mmCIF file of C-alpha atoms in Angstrom:
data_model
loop_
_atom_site.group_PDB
_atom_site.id
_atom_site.type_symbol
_atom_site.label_atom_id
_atom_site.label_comp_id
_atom_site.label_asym_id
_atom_site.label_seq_id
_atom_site.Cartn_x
_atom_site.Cartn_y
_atom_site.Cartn_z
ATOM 1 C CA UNK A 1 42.884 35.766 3.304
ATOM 2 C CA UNK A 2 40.441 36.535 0.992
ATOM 3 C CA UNK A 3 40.487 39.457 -2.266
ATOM 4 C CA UNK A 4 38.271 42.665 -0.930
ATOM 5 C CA UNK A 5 35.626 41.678 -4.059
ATOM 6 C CA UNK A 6 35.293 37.719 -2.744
ATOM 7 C CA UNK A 7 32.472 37.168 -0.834
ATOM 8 C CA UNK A 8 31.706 34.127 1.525
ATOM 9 C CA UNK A 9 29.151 32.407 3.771
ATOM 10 C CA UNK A 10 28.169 29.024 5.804
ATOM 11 C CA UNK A 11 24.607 27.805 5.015
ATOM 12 C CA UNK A 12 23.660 24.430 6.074
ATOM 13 C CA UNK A 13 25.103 21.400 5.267
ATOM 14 C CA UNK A 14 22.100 20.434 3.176
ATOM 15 C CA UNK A 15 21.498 23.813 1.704
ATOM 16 C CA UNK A 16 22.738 24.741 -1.638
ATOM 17 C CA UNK A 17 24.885 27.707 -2.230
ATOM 18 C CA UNK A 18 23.526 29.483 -5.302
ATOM 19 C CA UNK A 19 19.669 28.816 -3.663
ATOM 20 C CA UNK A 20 19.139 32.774 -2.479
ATOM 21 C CA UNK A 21 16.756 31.626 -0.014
ATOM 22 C CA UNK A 22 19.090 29.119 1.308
ATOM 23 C CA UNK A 23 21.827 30.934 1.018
ATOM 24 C CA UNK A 24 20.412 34.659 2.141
ATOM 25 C CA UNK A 25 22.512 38.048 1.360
ATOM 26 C CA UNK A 26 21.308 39.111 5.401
ATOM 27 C CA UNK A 27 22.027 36.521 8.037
ATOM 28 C CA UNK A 28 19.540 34.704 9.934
ATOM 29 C CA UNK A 29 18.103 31.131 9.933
ATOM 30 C CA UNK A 30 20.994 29.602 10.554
ATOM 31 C CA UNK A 31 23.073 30.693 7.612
ATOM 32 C CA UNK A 32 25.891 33.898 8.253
ATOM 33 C CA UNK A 33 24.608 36.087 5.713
ATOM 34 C CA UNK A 34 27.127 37.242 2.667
ATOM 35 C CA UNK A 35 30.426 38.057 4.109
ATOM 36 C CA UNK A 36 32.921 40.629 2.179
ATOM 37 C CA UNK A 37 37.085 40.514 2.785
ATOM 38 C CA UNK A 38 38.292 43.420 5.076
ATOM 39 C CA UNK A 39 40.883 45.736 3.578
ATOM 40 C CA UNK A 40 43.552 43.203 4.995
ATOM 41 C CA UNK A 41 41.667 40.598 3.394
ATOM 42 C CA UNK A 42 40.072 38.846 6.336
ATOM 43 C CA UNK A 43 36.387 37.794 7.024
ATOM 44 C CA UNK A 44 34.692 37.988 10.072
ATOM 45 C CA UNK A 45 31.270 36.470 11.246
ATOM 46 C CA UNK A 46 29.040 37.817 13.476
ATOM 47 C CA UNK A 47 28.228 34.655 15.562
ATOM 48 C CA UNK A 48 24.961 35.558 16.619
ATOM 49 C CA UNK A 49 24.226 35.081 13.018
ATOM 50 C CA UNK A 50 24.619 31.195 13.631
ATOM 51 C CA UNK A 51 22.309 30.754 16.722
ATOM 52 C CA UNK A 52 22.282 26.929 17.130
ATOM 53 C CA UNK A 53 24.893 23.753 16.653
ATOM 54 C CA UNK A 54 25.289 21.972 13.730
ATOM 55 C CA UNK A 55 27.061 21.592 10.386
ATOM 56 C CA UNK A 56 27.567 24.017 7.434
ATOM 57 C CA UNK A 57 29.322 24.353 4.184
ATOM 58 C CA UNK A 58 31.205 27.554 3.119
ATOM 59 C CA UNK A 59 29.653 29.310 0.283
ATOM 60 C CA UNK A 60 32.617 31.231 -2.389
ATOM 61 C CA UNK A 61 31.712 33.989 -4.605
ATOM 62 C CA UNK A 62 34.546 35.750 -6.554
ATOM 63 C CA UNK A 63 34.515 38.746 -7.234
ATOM 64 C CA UNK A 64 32.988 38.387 -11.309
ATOM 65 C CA UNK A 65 30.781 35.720 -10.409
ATOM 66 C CA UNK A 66 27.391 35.664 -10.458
ATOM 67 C CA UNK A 67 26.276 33.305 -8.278
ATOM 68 C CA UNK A 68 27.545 31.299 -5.032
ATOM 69 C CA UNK A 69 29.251 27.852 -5.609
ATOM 70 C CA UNK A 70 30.335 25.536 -2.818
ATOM 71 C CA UNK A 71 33.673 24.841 -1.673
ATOM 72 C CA UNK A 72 33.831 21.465 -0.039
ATOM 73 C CA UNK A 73 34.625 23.001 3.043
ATOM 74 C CA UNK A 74 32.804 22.505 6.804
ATOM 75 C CA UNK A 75 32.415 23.648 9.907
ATOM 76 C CA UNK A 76 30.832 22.444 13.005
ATOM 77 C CA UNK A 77 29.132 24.644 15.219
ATOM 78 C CA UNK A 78 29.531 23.601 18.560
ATOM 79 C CA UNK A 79 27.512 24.688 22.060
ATOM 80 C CA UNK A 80 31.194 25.548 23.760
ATOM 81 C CA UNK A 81 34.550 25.150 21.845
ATOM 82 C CA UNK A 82 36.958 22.362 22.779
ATOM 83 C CA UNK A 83 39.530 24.023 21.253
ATOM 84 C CA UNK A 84 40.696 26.925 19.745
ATOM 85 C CA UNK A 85 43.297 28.732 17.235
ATOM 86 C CA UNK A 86 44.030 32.803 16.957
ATOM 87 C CA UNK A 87 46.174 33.909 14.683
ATOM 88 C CA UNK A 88 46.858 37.209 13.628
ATOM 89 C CA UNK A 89 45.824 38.442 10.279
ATOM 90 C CA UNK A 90 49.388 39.640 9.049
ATOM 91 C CA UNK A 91 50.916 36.638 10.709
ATOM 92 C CA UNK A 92 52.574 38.126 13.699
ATOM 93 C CA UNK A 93 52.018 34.704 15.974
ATOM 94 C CA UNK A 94 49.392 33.365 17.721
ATOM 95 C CA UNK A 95 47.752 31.757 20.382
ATOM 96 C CA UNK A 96 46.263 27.776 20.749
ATOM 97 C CA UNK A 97 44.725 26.575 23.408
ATOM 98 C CA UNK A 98 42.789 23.118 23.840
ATOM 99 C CA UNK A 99 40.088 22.766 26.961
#
């Protein structure tokens, strides 16, 4: 999990993270808007933030920085999911399934 202060996002793949109009604080155009850390420390995206397929880079801003800076990190953006993982926040268990 993330610190309450951190904030993330996913922009596209070509985009660059500290570009505000590539990287915008609301979502739309692709990109997932700035996300903050729950109370427990957990982010969650609204999907219909990232209408589309394709690939994007996640976006870290601690909490006394300025600016965005990328991680290294991707994620693909699939039509339907060939997979997936759910795992519960305070790490309780989980579920995996594979289609």
């Amino acid at each position: 999990g993330g610190n309450v202060n951190d904030t993330v996002s996913l922009i596209s793949s070509t985009g660059t993270c500290s570009n505000p109009l590539q990287n915008p604080s609301p979502c739309g155009g692709g990109a997932s808007g700035h996300i903050s850390a729950d109370s427990e420390g957990v982010y969650y995206v609204n999907s219909s933030c990232l209408e589309g397929v394709g690939l994007l880079q996640l976006c870290y801003r601690g909490a006394g920085d300025a600016v965005f800076d990328t991680t290294g990190l991707s994620a693909r953006v699939q039509a339907h999911a060939t997979s997936f993982t759910v795992n519960d926040a305070r790490g309780g268990g989980g579920l995996r399934g594979q289609a």
